[in-house]
PDB file of C-alpha atoms in Angstrom:
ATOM      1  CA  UNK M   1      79.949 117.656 145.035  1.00 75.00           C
ATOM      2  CA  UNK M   2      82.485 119.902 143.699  1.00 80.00           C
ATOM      3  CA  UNK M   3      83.822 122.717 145.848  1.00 81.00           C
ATOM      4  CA  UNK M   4      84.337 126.246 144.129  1.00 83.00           C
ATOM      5  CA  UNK M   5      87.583 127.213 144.408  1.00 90.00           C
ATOM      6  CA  UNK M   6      87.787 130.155 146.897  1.00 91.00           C
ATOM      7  CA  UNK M   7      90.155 133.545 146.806  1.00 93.00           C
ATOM      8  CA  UNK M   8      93.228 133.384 149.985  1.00 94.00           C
ATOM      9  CA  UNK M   9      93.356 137.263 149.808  1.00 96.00           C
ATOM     10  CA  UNK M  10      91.881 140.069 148.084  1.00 97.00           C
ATOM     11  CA  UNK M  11      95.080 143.022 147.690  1.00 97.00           C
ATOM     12  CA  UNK M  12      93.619 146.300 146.473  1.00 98.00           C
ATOM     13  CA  UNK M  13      95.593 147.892 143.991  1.00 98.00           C
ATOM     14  CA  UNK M  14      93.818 151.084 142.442  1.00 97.00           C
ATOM     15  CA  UNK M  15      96.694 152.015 140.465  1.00 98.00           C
ATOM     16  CA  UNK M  16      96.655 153.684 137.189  1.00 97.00           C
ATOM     17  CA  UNK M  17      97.690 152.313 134.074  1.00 97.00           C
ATOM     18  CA  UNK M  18      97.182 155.496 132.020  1.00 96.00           C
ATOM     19  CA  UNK M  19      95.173 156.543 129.185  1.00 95.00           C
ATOM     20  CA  UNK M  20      95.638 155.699 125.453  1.00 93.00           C
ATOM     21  CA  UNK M  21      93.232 157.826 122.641  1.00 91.00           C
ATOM     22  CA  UNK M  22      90.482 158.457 125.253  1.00 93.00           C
ATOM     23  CA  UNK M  23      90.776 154.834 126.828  1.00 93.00           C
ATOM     24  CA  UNK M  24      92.227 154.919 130.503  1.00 95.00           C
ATOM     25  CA  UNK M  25      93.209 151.833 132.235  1.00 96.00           C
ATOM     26  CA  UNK M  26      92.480 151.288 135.812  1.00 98.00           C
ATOM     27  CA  UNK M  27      94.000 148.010 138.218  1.00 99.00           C
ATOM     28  CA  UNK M  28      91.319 147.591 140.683  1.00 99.00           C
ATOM     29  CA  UNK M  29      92.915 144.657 142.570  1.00 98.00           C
ATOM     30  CA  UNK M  30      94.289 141.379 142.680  1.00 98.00           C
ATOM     31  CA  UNK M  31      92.008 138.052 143.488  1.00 97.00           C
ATOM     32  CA  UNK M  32      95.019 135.391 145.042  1.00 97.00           C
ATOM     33  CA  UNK M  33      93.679 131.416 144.429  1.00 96.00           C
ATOM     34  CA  UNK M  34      96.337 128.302 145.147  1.00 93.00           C
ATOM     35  CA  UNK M  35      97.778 128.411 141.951  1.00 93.00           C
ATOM     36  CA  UNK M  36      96.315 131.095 140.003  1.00 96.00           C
ATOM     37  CA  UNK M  37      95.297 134.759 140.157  1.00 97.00           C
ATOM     38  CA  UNK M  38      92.780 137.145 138.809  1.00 98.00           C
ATOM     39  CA  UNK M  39      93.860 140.559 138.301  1.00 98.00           C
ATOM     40  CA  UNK M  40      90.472 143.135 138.245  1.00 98.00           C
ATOM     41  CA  UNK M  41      90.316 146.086 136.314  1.00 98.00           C
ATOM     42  CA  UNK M  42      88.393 149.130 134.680  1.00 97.00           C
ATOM     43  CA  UNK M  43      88.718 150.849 131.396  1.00 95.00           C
ATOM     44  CA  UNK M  44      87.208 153.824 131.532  1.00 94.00           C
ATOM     45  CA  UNK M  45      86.501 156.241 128.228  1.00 93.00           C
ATOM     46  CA  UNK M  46      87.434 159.483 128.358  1.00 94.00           C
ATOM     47  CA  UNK M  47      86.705 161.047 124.912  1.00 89.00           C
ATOM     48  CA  UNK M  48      88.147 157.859 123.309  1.00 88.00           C
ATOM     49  CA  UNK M  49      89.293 158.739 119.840  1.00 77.00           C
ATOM     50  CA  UNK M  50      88.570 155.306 118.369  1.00 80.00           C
ATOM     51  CA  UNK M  51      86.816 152.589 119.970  1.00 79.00           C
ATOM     52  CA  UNK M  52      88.607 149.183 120.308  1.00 80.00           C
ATOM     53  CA  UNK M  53      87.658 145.899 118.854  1.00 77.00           C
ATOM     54  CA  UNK M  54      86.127 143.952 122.047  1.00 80.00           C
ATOM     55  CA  UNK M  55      85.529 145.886 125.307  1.00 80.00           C
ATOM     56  CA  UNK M  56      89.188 144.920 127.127  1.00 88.00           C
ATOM     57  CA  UNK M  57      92.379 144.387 125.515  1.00 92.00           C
ATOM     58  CA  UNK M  58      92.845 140.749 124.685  1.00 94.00           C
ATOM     59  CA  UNK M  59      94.708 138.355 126.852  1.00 97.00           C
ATOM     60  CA  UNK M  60      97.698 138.943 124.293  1.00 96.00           C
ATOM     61  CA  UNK M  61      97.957 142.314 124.958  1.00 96.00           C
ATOM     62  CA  UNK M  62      98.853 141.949 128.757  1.00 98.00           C
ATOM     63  CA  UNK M  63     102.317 141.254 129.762  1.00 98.00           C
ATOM     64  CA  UNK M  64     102.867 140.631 133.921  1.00 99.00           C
ATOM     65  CA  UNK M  65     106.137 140.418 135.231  1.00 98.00           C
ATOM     66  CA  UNK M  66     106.874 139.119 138.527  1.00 97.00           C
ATOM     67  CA  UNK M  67     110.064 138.460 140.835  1.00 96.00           C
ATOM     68  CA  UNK M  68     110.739 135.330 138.817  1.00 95.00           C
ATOM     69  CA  UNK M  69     110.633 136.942 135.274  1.00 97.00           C
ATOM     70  CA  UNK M  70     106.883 136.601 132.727  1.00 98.00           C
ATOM     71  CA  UNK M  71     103.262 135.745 134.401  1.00 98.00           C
ATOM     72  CA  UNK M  72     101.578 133.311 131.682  1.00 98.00           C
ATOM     73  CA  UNK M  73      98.540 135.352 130.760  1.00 98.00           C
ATOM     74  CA  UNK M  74      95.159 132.376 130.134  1.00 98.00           C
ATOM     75  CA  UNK M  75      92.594 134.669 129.675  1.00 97.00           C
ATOM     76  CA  UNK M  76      91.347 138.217 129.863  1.00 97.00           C
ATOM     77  CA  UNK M  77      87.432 139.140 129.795  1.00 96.00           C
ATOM     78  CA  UNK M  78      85.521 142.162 130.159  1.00 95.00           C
ATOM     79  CA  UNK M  79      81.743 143.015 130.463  1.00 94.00           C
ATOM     80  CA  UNK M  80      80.040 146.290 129.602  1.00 91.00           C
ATOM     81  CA  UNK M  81      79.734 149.346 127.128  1.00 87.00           C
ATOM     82  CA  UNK M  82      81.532 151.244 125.033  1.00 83.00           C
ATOM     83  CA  UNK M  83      81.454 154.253 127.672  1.00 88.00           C
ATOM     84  CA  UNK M  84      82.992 152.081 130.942  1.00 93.00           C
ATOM     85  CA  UNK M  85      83.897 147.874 131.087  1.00 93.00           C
ATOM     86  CA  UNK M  86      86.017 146.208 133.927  1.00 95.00           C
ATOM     87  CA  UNK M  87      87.179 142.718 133.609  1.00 97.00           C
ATOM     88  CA  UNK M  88      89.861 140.516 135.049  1.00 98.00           C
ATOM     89  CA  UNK M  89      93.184 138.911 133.877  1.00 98.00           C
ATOM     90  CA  UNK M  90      93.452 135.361 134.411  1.00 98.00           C
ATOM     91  CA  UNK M  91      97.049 134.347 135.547  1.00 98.00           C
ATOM     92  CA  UNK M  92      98.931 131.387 135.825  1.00 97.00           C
ATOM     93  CA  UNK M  93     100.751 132.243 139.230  1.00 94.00           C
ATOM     94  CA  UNK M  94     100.021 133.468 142.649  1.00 93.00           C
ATOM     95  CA  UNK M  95     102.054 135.881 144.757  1.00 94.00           C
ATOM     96  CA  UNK M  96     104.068 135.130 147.154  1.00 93.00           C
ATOM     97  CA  UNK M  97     102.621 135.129 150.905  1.00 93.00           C
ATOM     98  CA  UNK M  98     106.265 137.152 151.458  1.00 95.00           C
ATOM     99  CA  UNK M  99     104.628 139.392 148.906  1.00 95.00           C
ATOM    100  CA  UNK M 100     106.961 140.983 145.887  1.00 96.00           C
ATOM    101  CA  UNK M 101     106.586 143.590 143.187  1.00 98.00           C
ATOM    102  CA  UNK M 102     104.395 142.792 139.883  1.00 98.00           C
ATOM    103  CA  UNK M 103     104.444 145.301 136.514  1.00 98.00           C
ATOM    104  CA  UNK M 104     101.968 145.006 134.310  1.00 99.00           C
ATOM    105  CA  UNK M 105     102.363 146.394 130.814  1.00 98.00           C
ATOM    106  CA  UNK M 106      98.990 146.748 128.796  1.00 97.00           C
ATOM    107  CA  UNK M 107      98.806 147.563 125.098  1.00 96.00           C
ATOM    108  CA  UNK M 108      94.991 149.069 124.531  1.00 93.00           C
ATOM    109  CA  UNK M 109      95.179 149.618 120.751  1.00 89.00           C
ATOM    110  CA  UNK M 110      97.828 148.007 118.440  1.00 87.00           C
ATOM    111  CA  UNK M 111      99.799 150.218 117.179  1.00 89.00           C
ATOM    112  CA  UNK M 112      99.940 152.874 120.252  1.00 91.00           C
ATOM    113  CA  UNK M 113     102.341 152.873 122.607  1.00 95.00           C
ATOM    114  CA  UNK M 114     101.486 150.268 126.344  1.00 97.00           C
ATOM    115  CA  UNK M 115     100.908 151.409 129.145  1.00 98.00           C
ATOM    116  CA  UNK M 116     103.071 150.100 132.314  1.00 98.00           C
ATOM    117  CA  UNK M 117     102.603 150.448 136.043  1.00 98.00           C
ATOM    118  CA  UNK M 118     104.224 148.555 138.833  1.00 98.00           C
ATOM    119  CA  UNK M 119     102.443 147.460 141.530  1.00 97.00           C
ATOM    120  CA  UNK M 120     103.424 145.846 145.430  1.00 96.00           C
ATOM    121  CA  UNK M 121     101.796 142.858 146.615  1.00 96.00           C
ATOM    122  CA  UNK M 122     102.059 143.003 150.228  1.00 96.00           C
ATOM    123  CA  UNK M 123     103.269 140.075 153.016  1.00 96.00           C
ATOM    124  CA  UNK M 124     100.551 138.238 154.589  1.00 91.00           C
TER     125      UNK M 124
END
């Protein structure tokens, strides 16, 4: 029998991306595995001037950075409405248990400008 893989940490972030036409961007936290991660957030509408095409921005539209230069992004989902969704960012790395710095630039509708926010993993 298989065991499910199992998070080492849990690092709360609640950070804020920002808000593009209506949509604001939320990073709830950061799920740590052996060799991958799963970043958590929330997009929240706020008198969104356009919806967008799925409920989270696509795994293309994420861009992590960490100490040793681009996180590859495999997958972002999302479940809920048009009104509120949260969803996680699958990622191909895990922080350091020294900790270091991660930014995370989000684009939430081609064509408008990302939004960025840096964020500190702490030591274990």
């Amino acid at each position: 029998m298989l065991t499910p893989p199992t998070p080492h940490r849990v690092v709360p972030l609640v950070t804020e991306l920002g808000t593009v036409a209506g949509h604001r961007l939320v990073l709830l936290s950061v799920e740590v595995y052996a060799t991958w991660s799963d970043l958590r957030f929330a997009r929240i509408d706020v008198a969104s001037e356009r919806p967008l095409p799925r409920r989270v921005p696509p795994a293309e539209a994420w861009t992590v950075t960490g100490p040793d230069g681009p996180i590859e992004v495999l997958d972002a989902v999302g479940r809920g409405d048009r009104a509120f969704s949260n969803g996680e960012v699958r990622l191909a790395a895990s922080p350091s248990d020294a900790g270091e710095t991660w930014t995370v630039e989000v684009e939430v509708l081609a064509g408008e400008e990302p939004v960025t926010a840096t964020v500190e993993l702490p030591p274990v």
